[in-house]
Amino acid sequence: MDAHTSLRNALKLGGSLLVTYVIGFGLQVLVPRVLGPDSFGQYNWANGTSAAFFILSALGLDVYIRKEVAVRREHASEFLGGTLLLQVVLAVGLMGAMLAMMRHEGTPPEVRALALALGLYQFFFRLNAILAAVLHAHEKVDGLSVAHVLMKCIWGFGLGLALLLRAPLPWLAAPFIGAEVFKTVFLFHLTRKYAGLQLRLDLRSTGAVLLGALPFFLNEAALATNGRVDVFLLGVIANTTEVGYYGAVWGIAGLTMMLSPILGWVLLPMMSRAAASSQEEFTRILRRGLEGIVSVSVPVTLALALGAETWVHLLIGEAYLPAAPVLRLLAPIFVLTYVATVCGSWLMAANRAWTVTRTSLLAAGLNLGLNLVLIPPFLAWRGLTGGASATATSLAICEVVVTLILVSAIGSRAWDARALAVLGKTAGVCAAVTLAHLLLGRLGLDASTLLRGLTRMVVDGLLYVSLILLTGAVRKDEVLGLVRQVRNRRKPQAATEPTPTEARAA
């Protein structure tokens, strides 16, 4: 029944995320359109810079909580007060360091102000991730789902108003700060109500937790360099216009990562409990998780890659069409990211967190090195969007390396015959759809106009769905069975006395 509870929690969170992603994605494509490549580049650079600096304030606590508090419910109160105090001290120091760096680099005053304001947002964002992790560990996500929706509404309305009024660049941070402060207050209330969370200063417990969270912290810091530190480097080595192109298509590609928060929130606690009770169930969750994530993420990724010009033209406008090849480079990354996320969660639940951490540190160093090496020659070779292409290429190489290492670390437990069959069939379907897409282009149905491009994508989509069902890569009976299981989850079991776990799930 734990798996059923986790599934229901995933659906609840997924429902709230769907609403928030509609709002977020709408603004993600509106902001580049309104600001244009140059101003959007400054906005995106400030956002990436503040996030890069505040990597150090995460401390790895949200992952630690999902793993440990999931099996020790009262543990969070022992250390949260001390870690919160440490985060406040770190935030002050990081803001000062960021200001000194920007003054040294000669950053324009309005960009400096925006970056500092977004630094304040980062503090509350990291705090909210910790509070949310406490609720995930206690499997109390109903109020959290409401918080996601309300926060995104505040953020969306405020940012839309700022764009409508053509507010100065620093004011674009105000909706982010307001939404996160609201969420902080709301989550503190929920954690006290449902998790009995108390803030008290216990230096010994705080120190022990920081040591225990060290591998998670290093792993998160390494992962955060991908898409954060590389944006900072791209702006310094190239220019903020390149950052604008890269950030705009990254926003489109980010649509494929809609399930990523659910994986982090639900999968690790569920795997941790399975690892403590049943190794067979532990392995089954891994295999079916990998199978499912490939089935869901591949078609979206394929659609982005094949229709890059169409999506850029439709969503963010003709001004960003030079960045369509960058979107094509980014699209396959997310399938790899999902596989790596599932494998990383399994390794952490299996008390092999340092394997994940070492891999992430390797990737972070490789990503920084590749950006430093590739950006200058790519700029000379491709000119406009050359720097953005170099950053996307660096990230793609790193994701391939990470995925190969993590899958190898798990070994044969990662895939069974069924999962390998699904993987092979899905790859074959993708090859067939890609070939058909290219043939349609030769027949004159290319992406030279928006209408032709959309028509081509519809044909690709129909062909993919038909082939995926015909080959059995996705089993229709299992999908329908899952829907029935969720729909009937509240019906009482006949002739059985429910266990405490079943009673809670009901």
Short mmCIF file of C-alpha atoms in Angstrom, two decimals:
data_model
loop_
_atom_site.label_atom_id
_atom_site.label_comp_id
_atom_site.label_asym_id
_atom_site.label_seq_id
_atom_site.Cartn_x
_atom_site.Cartn_y
_atom_site.Cartn_z
CA MET A 1 0.00 0.00 0.00
CA ASP A 2 2.97 2.34 0.38
CA ALA A 3 3.41 2.35 -3.38
CA HIS A 4 -0.30 3.20 -3.79
CA THR A 5 0.01 6.06 -1.31
CA SER A 6 3.06 7.39 -3.12
CA LEU A 7 1.22 7.13 -6.44
CA ARG A 8 -1.72 9.12 -5.10
CA ASN A 9 0.65 11.73 -3.68
CA ALA A 10 2.37 11.95 -7.05
CA LEU A 11 -1.00 12.51 -8.75
CA LYS A 12 -1.97 15.20 -6.25
CA LEU A 13 1.34 16.99 -6.71
CA GLY A 14 1.18 16.43 -10.45
CA GLY A 15 -2.25 18.05 -10.60
CA SER A 16 -1.01 21.15 -8.81
CA LEU A 17 2.14 21.20 -10.90
CA LEU A 18 0.08 21.03 -14.08
CA VAL A 19 -1.68 24.24 -13.08
CA THR A 20 1.55 25.92 -12.06
CA TYR A 21 3.32 24.80 -15.22
CA VAL A 22 0.57 26.27 -17.39
CA ILE A 23 1.07 29.62 -15.67
CA GLY A 24 4.85 29.33 -15.53
CA PHE A 25 5.25 28.17 -19.10
CA GLY A 26 2.96 30.92 -20.37
CA LEU A 27 5.17 33.52 -18.75
CA GLN A 28 8.30 31.63 -19.73
CA VAL A 29 7.46 32.31 -23.37
CA LEU A 30 5.96 35.77 -22.75
CA VAL A 31 8.99 37.25 -20.97
CA PRO A 32 11.43 36.65 -23.87
CA ARG A 33 8.90 38.03 -26.36
CA VAL A 34 8.39 41.24 -24.39
CA LEU A 35 12.02 41.85 -23.37
CA GLY A 36 13.80 40.76 -26.56
CA PRO A 37 17.13 38.87 -26.70
CA ASP A 38 19.28 41.65 -25.18
CA SER A 39 17.17 42.57 -22.13
CA PHE A 40 16.10 38.99 -21.61
CA GLY A 41 19.77 38.03 -21.64
CA GLN A 42 20.46 40.48 -18.81
CA TYR A 43 17.47 39.15 -16.89
CA ASN A 44 18.51 35.53 -17.40
CA TRP A 45 22.15 36.25 -16.50
CA ALA A 46 21.09 37.89 -13.23
CA ASN A 47 18.88 34.92 -12.43
CA GLY A 48 21.61 32.40 -13.25
CA THR A 49 24.25 34.33 -11.30
CA SER A 50 22.16 34.57 -8.13
CA ALA A 51 21.28 30.88 -8.36
CA ALA A 52 24.95 29.97 -8.90
CA PHE A 53 26.04 31.85 -5.77
CA PHE A 54 23.22 30.45 -3.65
CA ILE A 55 24.10 26.87 -4.54
CA LEU A 56 26.19 26.99 -1.36
CA SER A 57 23.16 27.73 0.82
CA ALA A 58 21.20 24.56 -0.02
CA LEU A 59 23.21 22.34 2.39
CA GLY A 60 21.63 19.20 0.92
CA LEU A 61 18.92 19.25 3.57
CA ASP A 62 15.88 18.64 1.37
CA VAL A 63 17.27 15.36 0.03
CA TYR A 64 18.49 14.34 3.50
CA ILE A 65 15.01 14.98 4.92
CA ARG A 66 13.26 12.88 2.25
CA LYS A 67 15.59 9.99 2.99
CA GLU A 68 15.89 10.13 6.79
CA VAL A 69 12.73 11.84 8.05
CA ALA A 70 10.68 9.43 5.92
CA VAL A 71 11.66 6.72 8.44
CA ARG A 72 12.26 8.96 11.53
CA ARG A 73 9.31 11.32 11.65
CA GLU A 74 10.41 13.47 14.63
CA HIS A 75 13.97 13.98 13.41
CA ALA A 76 13.37 17.29 11.58
CA SER A 77 12.72 19.28 14.77
CA GLU A 78 16.16 18.31 16.08
CA PHE A 79 18.11 20.27 13.48
CA LEU A 80 15.90 22.68 11.52
CA GLY A 81 16.39 25.65 13.86
CA GLY A 82 20.18 25.41 13.71
CA THR A 83 20.32 24.95 9.95
CA LEU A 84 17.94 27.88 9.41
CA LEU A 85 20.25 30.16 11.41
CA LEU A 86 23.20 28.95 9.34
CA GLN A 87 21.31 29.65 6.11
CA VAL A 88 20.63 33.25 7.17
CA VAL A 89 24.33 33.82 7.87
CA LEU A 90 25.30 32.23 4.55
CA ALA A 91 22.78 34.35 2.65
CA VAL A 92 24.26 37.60 3.99
CA GLY A 93 27.78 36.51 3.06
CA LEU A 94 26.76 35.33 -0.42
CA MET A 95 24.95 38.59 -1.18
CA GLY A 96 28.07 40.52 -0.24
CA ALA A 97 30.31 38.30 -2.38
CA MET A 98 27.95 38.58 -5.35
CA LEU A 99 27.87 42.39 -5.10
CA ALA A 100 31.67 42.55 -4.95
CA MET A 101 31.99 40.32 -8.02
CA MET A 102 29.52 42.37 -10.07
CA ARG A 103 31.25 45.63 -9.17
CA HIS A 104 34.56 44.14 -10.24
CA GLU A 105 33.07 42.97 -13.56
CA GLY A 106 31.47 46.37 -14.22
CA THR A 107 27.93 44.97 -14.30
CA PRO A 108 25.29 47.67 -15.07
CA PRO A 109 23.58 49.00 -11.91
CA GLU A 110 20.10 47.76 -12.84
CA VAL A 111 21.43 44.26 -13.49
CA ARG A 112 23.23 44.35 -10.12
CA ALA A 113 20.02 45.37 -8.37
CA LEU A 114 18.09 42.59 -10.12
CA ALA A 115 20.69 39.95 -9.21
CA LEU A 116 20.69 40.99 -5.53
CA ALA A 117 16.89 40.94 -5.39
CA LEU A 118 16.88 37.49 -6.98
CA GLY A 119 19.42 36.45 -4.35
CA LEU A 120 16.82 37.24 -1.69
CA TYR A 121 14.34 35.15 -3.66
CA GLN A 122 16.85 32.28 -3.73
CA PHE A 123 17.06 32.31 0.07
CA PHE A 124 13.31 31.82 0.48
CA PHE A 125 13.22 29.34 -2.40
CA ARG A 126 15.81 27.12 -0.67
CA LEU A 127 14.00 27.41 2.65
CA ASN A 128 10.71 26.40 1.07
CA ALA A 129 12.34 23.35 -0.51
CA ILE A 130 13.35 22.20 2.98
CA LEU A 131 9.88 22.77 4.46
CA ALA A 132 8.26 21.00 1.52
CA ALA A 133 10.61 18.05 2.01
CA VAL A 134 9.32 17.66 5.58
CA LEU A 135 5.76 17.38 4.27
CA HIS A 136 6.82 14.91 1.57
CA ALA A 137 8.53 12.74 4.18
CA HIS A 138 5.31 12.73 6.24
CA GLU A 139 3.20 12.11 3.10
CA LYS A 140 1.11 15.22 3.77
CA VAL A 141 0.93 16.87 0.36
CA ASP A 142 -2.64 18.18 0.04
CA GLY A 143 -1.83 21.60 1.50
CA LEU A 144 1.45 21.63 -0.38
CA SER A 145 -0.43 21.24 -3.65
CA VAL A 146 -2.57 24.25 -2.75
CA ALA A 147 0.57 26.24 -1.87
CA HIS A 148 2.10 25.50 -5.28
CA VAL A 149 -0.95 26.80 -7.09
CA LEU A 150 -1.41 29.94 -4.96
CA MET A 151 2.29 30.80 -5.12
CA LYS A 152 2.40 30.45 -8.90
CA CYS A 153 -0.74 32.60 -9.24
CA ILE A 154 0.87 35.37 -7.17
CA TRP A 155 4.08 35.09 -9.17
CA GLY A 156 2.31 34.93 -12.54
CA PHE A 157 -0.01 37.87 -11.90
CA GLY A 158 2.80 40.03 -10.50
CA LEU A 159 5.23 39.30 -13.31
CA GLY A 160 2.55 39.80 -15.95
CA LEU A 161 1.67 43.17 -14.38
CA ALA A 162 5.34 44.22 -14.30
CA LEU A 163 5.72 43.35 -17.98
CA LEU A 164 2.49 45.14 -18.88
CA LEU A 165 3.62 48.30 -17.08
CA ARG A 166 7.12 48.04 -18.63
CA ALA A 167 8.60 48.20 -15.13
CA PRO A 168 12.38 48.64 -14.75
CA LEU A 169 14.39 45.41 -14.83
CA PRO A 170 14.92 45.09 -11.01
CA TRP A 171 11.17 45.10 -10.42
CA LEU A 172 10.85 41.78 -12.24
CA ALA A 173 12.21 40.13 -9.08
CA ALA A 174 9.42 41.48 -6.84
CA PRO A 175 6.78 38.85 -7.80
CA PHE A 176 9.26 36.03 -7.16
CA ILE A 177 10.07 37.33 -3.68
CA GLY A 178 6.43 37.97 -2.78
CA ALA A 179 5.32 34.51 -3.90
CA GLU A 180 8.09 32.71 -2.00
CA VAL A 181 7.52 34.72 1.21
CA PHE A 182 3.83 33.78 1.06
CA LYS A 183 4.76 30.14 0.54
CA THR A 184 7.19 30.24 3.48
CA VAL A 185 4.48 31.42 5.87
CA PHE A 186 2.03 28.84 4.53
CA LEU A 187 4.50 25.94 4.71
CA PHE A 188 5.58 26.81 8.26
CA HIS A 189 1.92 26.53 9.24
CA LEU A 190 1.53 23.18 7.46
CA THR A 191 4.71 21.66 8.91
CA ARG A 192 3.73 22.66 12.45
CA LYS A 193 0.21 21.29 11.95
CA TYR A 194 0.95 17.98 10.21
CA ALA A 195 4.56 17.22 11.13
CA GLY A 196 4.71 18.79 14.59
CA LEU A 197 7.77 20.77 13.46
CA GLN A 198 9.45 22.90 16.13
CA LEU A 199 12.33 25.33 15.72
CA ARG A 200 14.94 24.82 18.40
CA LEU A 201 18.69 25.31 18.46
CA ASP A 202 20.59 22.06 18.98
CA LEU A 203 24.18 22.54 17.83
CA ARG A 204 25.16 18.90 18.24
CA SER A 205 22.25 17.62 16.16
CA THR A 206 22.77 20.36 13.60
CA GLY A 207 26.41 19.43 13.16
CA ALA A 208 25.62 15.73 12.84
CA VAL A 209 22.94 16.42 10.21
CA LEU A 210 25.20 18.72 8.19
CA LEU A 211 27.79 15.93 8.13
CA GLY A 212 25.17 13.37 7.15
CA ALA A 213 23.82 15.67 4.42
CA LEU A 214 27.29 16.41 3.03
CA PRO A 215 27.09 13.94 0.11
CA PHE A 216 23.62 15.25 -0.81
CA PHE A 217 24.88 18.83 -0.57
CA LEU A 218 27.86 18.18 -2.82
CA ASN A 219 25.65 16.30 -5.25
CA GLU A 220 23.06 19.09 -5.40
CA ALA A 221 25.77 21.75 -5.74
CA ALA A 222 27.35 19.84 -8.60
CA LEU A 223 23.99 19.32 -10.33
CA ALA A 224 23.09 22.99 -9.92
CA THR A 225 26.14 24.07 -11.90
CA ASN A 226 24.42 22.65 -14.98
CA GLY A 227 22.19 25.47 -16.19
CA ARG A 228 23.38 27.94 -13.51
CA VAL A 229 27.13 28.34 -13.47
CA ASP A 230 27.28 27.73 -17.21
CA VAL A 231 24.86 30.64 -17.77
CA PHE A 232 27.12 32.82 -15.63
CA LEU A 233 30.17 31.74 -17.67
CA LEU A 234 28.35 32.23 -20.96
CA GLY A 235 27.58 35.83 -20.02
CA VAL A 236 31.16 36.52 -18.92
CA ILE A 237 32.98 34.78 -21.80
CA ALA A 238 30.51 35.67 -24.56
CA ASN A 239 27.78 38.25 -23.86
CA THR A 240 24.32 38.53 -22.33
CA THR A 241 22.66 38.32 -25.77
CA GLU A 242 23.95 34.75 -26.05
CA VAL A 243 22.50 34.18 -22.58
CA GLY A 244 19.19 35.51 -23.87
CA TYR A 245 19.07 33.04 -26.75
CA TYR A 246 20.13 30.16 -24.53
CA GLY A 247 17.70 31.02 -21.74
CA ALA A 248 14.76 31.43 -24.11
CA VAL A 249 15.09 27.98 -25.69
CA TRP A 250 15.97 26.47 -22.32
CA GLY A 251 12.55 27.68 -21.17
CA ILE A 252 10.91 25.72 -24.00
CA ALA A 253 13.01 22.62 -23.37
CA GLY A 254 12.18 22.86 -19.67
CA LEU A 255 8.63 21.77 -20.51
CA THR A 256 9.97 18.22 -20.69
CA MET A 257 11.07 18.44 -17.05
CA MET A 258 7.53 18.76 -15.67
CA LEU A 259 7.81 15.40 -13.89
CA SER A 260 11.21 16.11 -12.35
CA PRO A 261 9.91 17.66 -9.09
CA ILE A 262 7.49 14.75 -8.59
CA LEU A 263 10.34 12.26 -8.95
CA GLY A 264 12.39 14.07 -6.33
CA TRP A 265 9.49 14.54 -3.93
CA VAL A 266 7.96 11.07 -4.12
CA LEU A 267 10.48 8.57 -5.45
CA LEU A 268 13.25 8.87 -2.84
CA PRO A 269 10.96 8.51 0.23
CA MET A 270 9.19 5.58 -1.42
CA MET A 271 12.48 3.88 -2.33
CA SER A 272 13.90 4.49 1.15
CA ARG A 273 10.95 2.72 2.76
CA ALA A 274 11.13 -0.13 0.22
CA ALA A 275 14.87 -0.57 0.84
CA ALA A 276 14.16 -1.00 4.55
CA SER A 277 11.41 -3.59 4.04
CA SER A 278 11.76 -5.53 0.78
CA GLN A 279 14.70 -5.73 -1.63
CA GLU A 280 12.45 -7.29 -4.25
CA GLU A 281 10.07 -4.32 -4.10
CA PHE A 282 13.05 -1.97 -4.05
CA THR A 283 14.31 -3.39 -7.36
CA ARG A 284 10.83 -3.51 -8.88
CA ILE A 285 10.27 0.19 -8.21
CA LEU A 286 13.56 0.98 -9.93
CA ARG A 287 12.82 -1.06 -13.05
CA ARG A 288 9.24 0.06 -13.50
CA GLY A 289 10.28 3.65 -12.75
CA LEU A 290 12.90 3.59 -15.49
CA GLU A 291 10.49 1.95 -17.91
CA GLY A 292 7.77 4.49 -17.20
CA ILE A 293 10.00 7.53 -17.34
CA VAL A 294 11.40 6.52 -20.73
CA SER A 295 7.89 5.96 -22.10
CA VAL A 296 6.72 9.39 -20.93
CA SER A 297 9.76 11.57 -21.67
CA VAL A 298 10.89 10.24 -25.06
CA PRO A 299 7.90 11.41 -27.18
CA VAL A 300 8.04 14.93 -25.74
CA THR A 301 11.77 15.11 -26.29
CA LEU A 302 11.42 13.79 -29.85
CA ALA A 303 8.76 16.38 -30.64
CA LEU A 304 11.02 19.20 -29.40
CA ALA A 305 14.00 17.96 -31.39
CA LEU A 306 12.17 17.41 -34.68
CA GLY A 307 10.08 20.58 -34.47
CA ALA A 308 12.66 22.97 -32.99
CA GLU A 309 12.09 25.75 -35.54
CA THR A 310 8.31 25.39 -35.29
CA TRP A 311 8.25 25.57 -31.48
CA VAL A 312 10.61 28.57 -31.36
CA HIS A 313 8.56 30.41 -34.00
CA LEU A 314 5.26 29.61 -32.29
CA LEU A 315 6.22 30.20 -28.66
CA ILE A 316 8.84 32.95 -28.45
CA GLY A 317 8.80 34.54 -31.89
CA GLU A 318 10.92 34.98 -34.99
CA ALA A 319 13.56 37.02 -33.14
CA TYR A 320 14.76 33.80 -31.51
CA LEU A 321 14.80 31.56 -34.62
CA PRO A 322 18.65 31.59 -34.72
CA ALA A 323 18.50 29.63 -31.45
CA ALA A 324 16.45 26.72 -32.88
CA PRO A 325 19.57 24.52 -33.30
CA VAL A 326 20.33 25.12 -29.61
CA LEU A 327 16.88 23.76 -28.69
CA ARG A 328 17.62 20.69 -30.82
CA LEU A 329 20.83 20.14 -28.85
CA LEU A 330 19.04 20.55 -25.50
CA ALA A 331 16.04 18.30 -26.24
CA PRO A 332 17.67 14.85 -25.77
CA ILE A 333 19.28 15.91 -22.49
CA PHE A 334 16.09 15.54 -20.51
CA VAL A 335 15.55 11.82 -21.16
CA LEU A 336 19.05 11.28 -19.82
CA THR A 337 18.32 13.54 -16.85
CA TYR A 338 15.20 11.55 -15.94
CA VAL A 339 17.05 8.22 -16.12
CA ALA A 340 19.88 9.65 -14.01
CA THR A 341 17.37 11.00 -11.46
CA VAL A 342 15.71 7.61 -10.99
CA CYS A 343 19.07 5.81 -10.75
CA GLY A 344 20.45 8.44 -8.36
CA SER A 345 17.42 8.13 -6.08
CA TRP A 346 17.83 4.36 -5.97
CA LEU A 347 21.54 4.60 -5.12
CA MET A 348 20.84 7.12 -2.36
CA ALA A 349 18.13 4.93 -0.88
CA ALA A 350 20.63 2.04 -1.02
CA ASN A 351 23.07 4.10 1.10
CA ARG A 352 25.36 4.68 -1.85
CA ALA A 353 24.99 8.47 -1.88
CA TRP A 354 28.72 9.04 -2.36
CA THR A 355 28.56 7.21 -5.70
CA VAL A 356 26.02 9.77 -6.89
CA THR A 357 27.99 12.63 -5.38
CA ARG A 358 31.28 11.65 -7.01
CA THR A 359 29.53 11.34 -10.36
CA SER A 360 27.91 14.75 -10.03
CA LEU A 361 31.20 16.38 -9.00
CA LEU A 362 32.89 14.81 -12.03
CA ALA A 363 30.14 16.14 -14.28
CA ALA A 364 30.32 19.61 -12.73
CA GLY A 365 34.05 19.84 -13.34
CA LEU A 366 33.66 18.47 -16.85
CA ASN A 367 30.87 20.95 -17.62
CA LEU A 368 32.92 23.93 -16.45
CA GLY A 369 35.95 22.76 -18.41
CA LEU A 370 33.96 22.13 -21.59
CA ASN A 371 32.32 25.56 -21.42
CA LEU A 372 35.69 27.27 -21.02
CA VAL A 373 37.14 25.28 -23.92
CA LEU A 374 34.19 25.27 -26.34
CA ILE A 375 32.58 28.72 -26.07
CA PRO A 376 35.37 30.74 -27.80
CA PRO A 377 35.77 28.44 -30.85
CA PHE A 378 32.00 27.96 -31.21
CA LEU A 379 31.57 31.75 -31.26
CA ALA A 380 34.17 32.02 -34.00
CA TRP A 381 32.65 29.10 -35.93
CA ARG A 382 28.92 29.84 -35.69
CA GLY A 383 28.81 33.51 -34.76
CA LEU A 384 25.38 34.36 -33.36
CA THR A 385 24.21 31.64 -30.91
CA GLY A 386 27.64 29.99 -31.12
CA GLY A 387 28.21 30.46 -27.41
CA ALA A 388 24.75 29.11 -26.61
CA SER A 389 25.43 26.06 -28.81
CA ALA A 390 28.69 25.43 -26.96
CA THR A 391 26.94 25.55 -23.58
CA ALA A 392 24.20 23.17 -24.78
CA THR A 393 26.82 20.78 -26.21
CA SER A 394 28.76 20.81 -22.95
CA LEU A 395 25.64 19.99 -20.97
CA ALA A 396 24.69 17.17 -23.35
CA ILE A 397 28.11 15.53 -23.02
CA CYS A 398 27.94 15.74 -19.23
CA GLU A 399 24.47 14.15 -19.09
CA VAL A 400 25.63 11.24 -21.24
CA VAL A 401 28.59 10.66 -18.92
CA VAL A 402 26.46 10.87 -15.75
CA THR A 403 23.79 8.51 -17.06
CA LEU A 404 26.31 5.89 -18.17
CA ILE A 405 28.11 5.96 -14.82
CA LEU A 406 24.95 5.72 -12.68
CA VAL A 407 23.38 2.94 -14.75
CA SER A 408 26.69 1.04 -14.63
CA ALA A 409 26.87 1.51 -10.85
CA ILE A 410 23.51 -0.25 -10.45
CA GLY A 411 24.32 -2.96 -12.98
CA SER A 412 21.86 -5.65 -14.04
CA ARG A 413 19.31 -4.64 -11.39
CA ALA A 414 18.46 -1.53 -13.44
CA TRP A 415 16.88 -3.35 -16.37
CA ASP A 416 15.03 -6.60 -16.84
CA ALA A 417 13.98 -8.20 -20.13
CA ARG A 418 10.69 -6.30 -20.15
CA ALA A 419 12.33 -2.90 -19.64
CA LEU A 420 14.97 -3.60 -22.29
CA ALA A 421 12.22 -4.61 -24.73
CA VAL A 422 10.38 -1.33 -24.07
CA LEU A 423 13.61 0.60 -24.56
CA GLY A 424 14.40 -1.15 -27.85
CA LYS A 425 10.88 -0.71 -29.23
CA THR A 426 10.82 2.96 -28.25
CA ALA A 427 14.17 3.56 -29.97
CA GLY A 428 12.90 1.85 -33.10
CA VAL A 429 9.72 3.95 -33.14
CA CYS A 430 11.79 7.14 -32.71
CA ALA A 431 13.98 6.15 -35.66
CA ALA A 432 10.94 5.48 -37.84
CA VAL A 433 9.29 8.80 -36.92
CA THR A 434 12.53 10.70 -37.54
CA LEU A 435 12.87 9.09 -40.98
CA ALA A 436 9.27 9.98 -41.82
CA HIS A 437 9.87 13.55 -40.62
CA LEU A 438 12.85 13.90 -42.95
CA LEU A 439 10.93 12.43 -45.87
CA LEU A 440 8.09 14.89 -45.31
CA GLY A 441 10.65 17.68 -45.54
CA ARG A 442 11.90 16.37 -48.88
CA LEU A 443 8.33 16.22 -50.17
CA GLY A 444 7.98 19.94 -49.51
CA LEU A 445 6.23 19.82 -46.14
CA ASP A 446 9.06 21.63 -44.35
CA ALA A 447 9.08 24.13 -41.51
CA SER A 448 9.48 27.20 -43.72
CA THR A 449 6.11 28.43 -42.48
CA LEU A 450 4.46 27.99 -39.11
CA LEU A 451 1.42 26.20 -40.58
CA ARG A 452 3.53 23.71 -42.51
CA GLY A 453 5.66 23.05 -39.47
CA LEU A 454 2.63 22.39 -37.28
CA THR A 455 1.13 20.08 -39.91
CA ARG A 456 4.36 18.13 -40.02
CA MET A 457 4.38 17.78 -36.22
CA VAL A 458 0.78 16.49 -36.21
CA VAL A 459 1.73 13.80 -38.73
CA ASP A 460 4.77 12.89 -36.60
CA GLY A 461 2.63 12.65 -33.48
CA LEU A 462 -0.02 10.43 -35.04
CA LEU A 463 2.66 8.13 -36.45
CA TYR A 464 4.41 7.89 -33.06
CA VAL A 465 1.23 7.00 -31.16
CA SER A 466 0.24 4.42 -33.76
CA LEU A 467 3.64 2.71 -33.78
CA ILE A 468 4.10 2.79 -30.01
CA LEU A 469 0.77 1.00 -29.51
CA LEU A 470 1.31 -1.46 -32.37
CA THR A 471 4.74 -2.49 -31.11
CA GLY A 472 3.55 -2.81 -27.51
CA ALA A 473 6.17 -0.36 -26.20
CA VAL A 474 3.31 1.10 -24.17
CA ARG A 475 0.72 -1.42 -23.01
CA LYS A 476 -2.82 -0.10 -23.30
CA ASP A 477 -4.18 -2.58 -20.75
CA GLU A 478 -1.67 -1.42 -18.12
CA VAL A 479 -2.51 2.25 -18.69
CA LEU A 480 -6.22 1.52 -18.34
CA GLY A 481 -5.54 -0.63 -15.28
CA LEU A 482 -3.61 2.19 -13.64
CA VAL A 483 -6.46 4.61 -14.30
CA ARG A 484 -8.96 2.17 -12.77
CA GLN A 485 -6.70 1.59 -9.77
CA VAL A 486 -6.45 5.30 -9.01
CA ARG A 487 -10.16 5.88 -9.63
CA ASN A 488 -11.18 3.04 -7.29
CA ARG A 489 -8.51 3.66 -4.66
CA ARG A 490 -11.06 4.70 -2.05
CA LYS A 491 -13.31 1.66 -2.37
CA PRO A 492 -13.15 -0.57 0.73
CA GLN A 493 -11.54 -4.00 0.48
CA ALA A 494 -14.05 -6.81 0.86
CA ALA A 495 -13.72 -9.39 3.66
CA THR A 496 -10.44 -7.99 4.97
CA GLU A 497 -9.47 -5.96 7.99
CA PRO A 498 -7.41 -2.98 6.85
CA THR A 499 -3.94 -2.60 8.25
CA PRO A 500 -2.93 0.75 9.79
CA THR A 501 -1.04 1.61 6.59
CA GLU A 502 -4.07 0.75 4.46
CA ALA A 503 -6.32 2.79 6.73
CA ARG A 504 -4.12 5.83 6.31
CA ALA A 505 -3.94 5.35 2.53
CA ALA A 506 -7.72 5.11 2.34
#
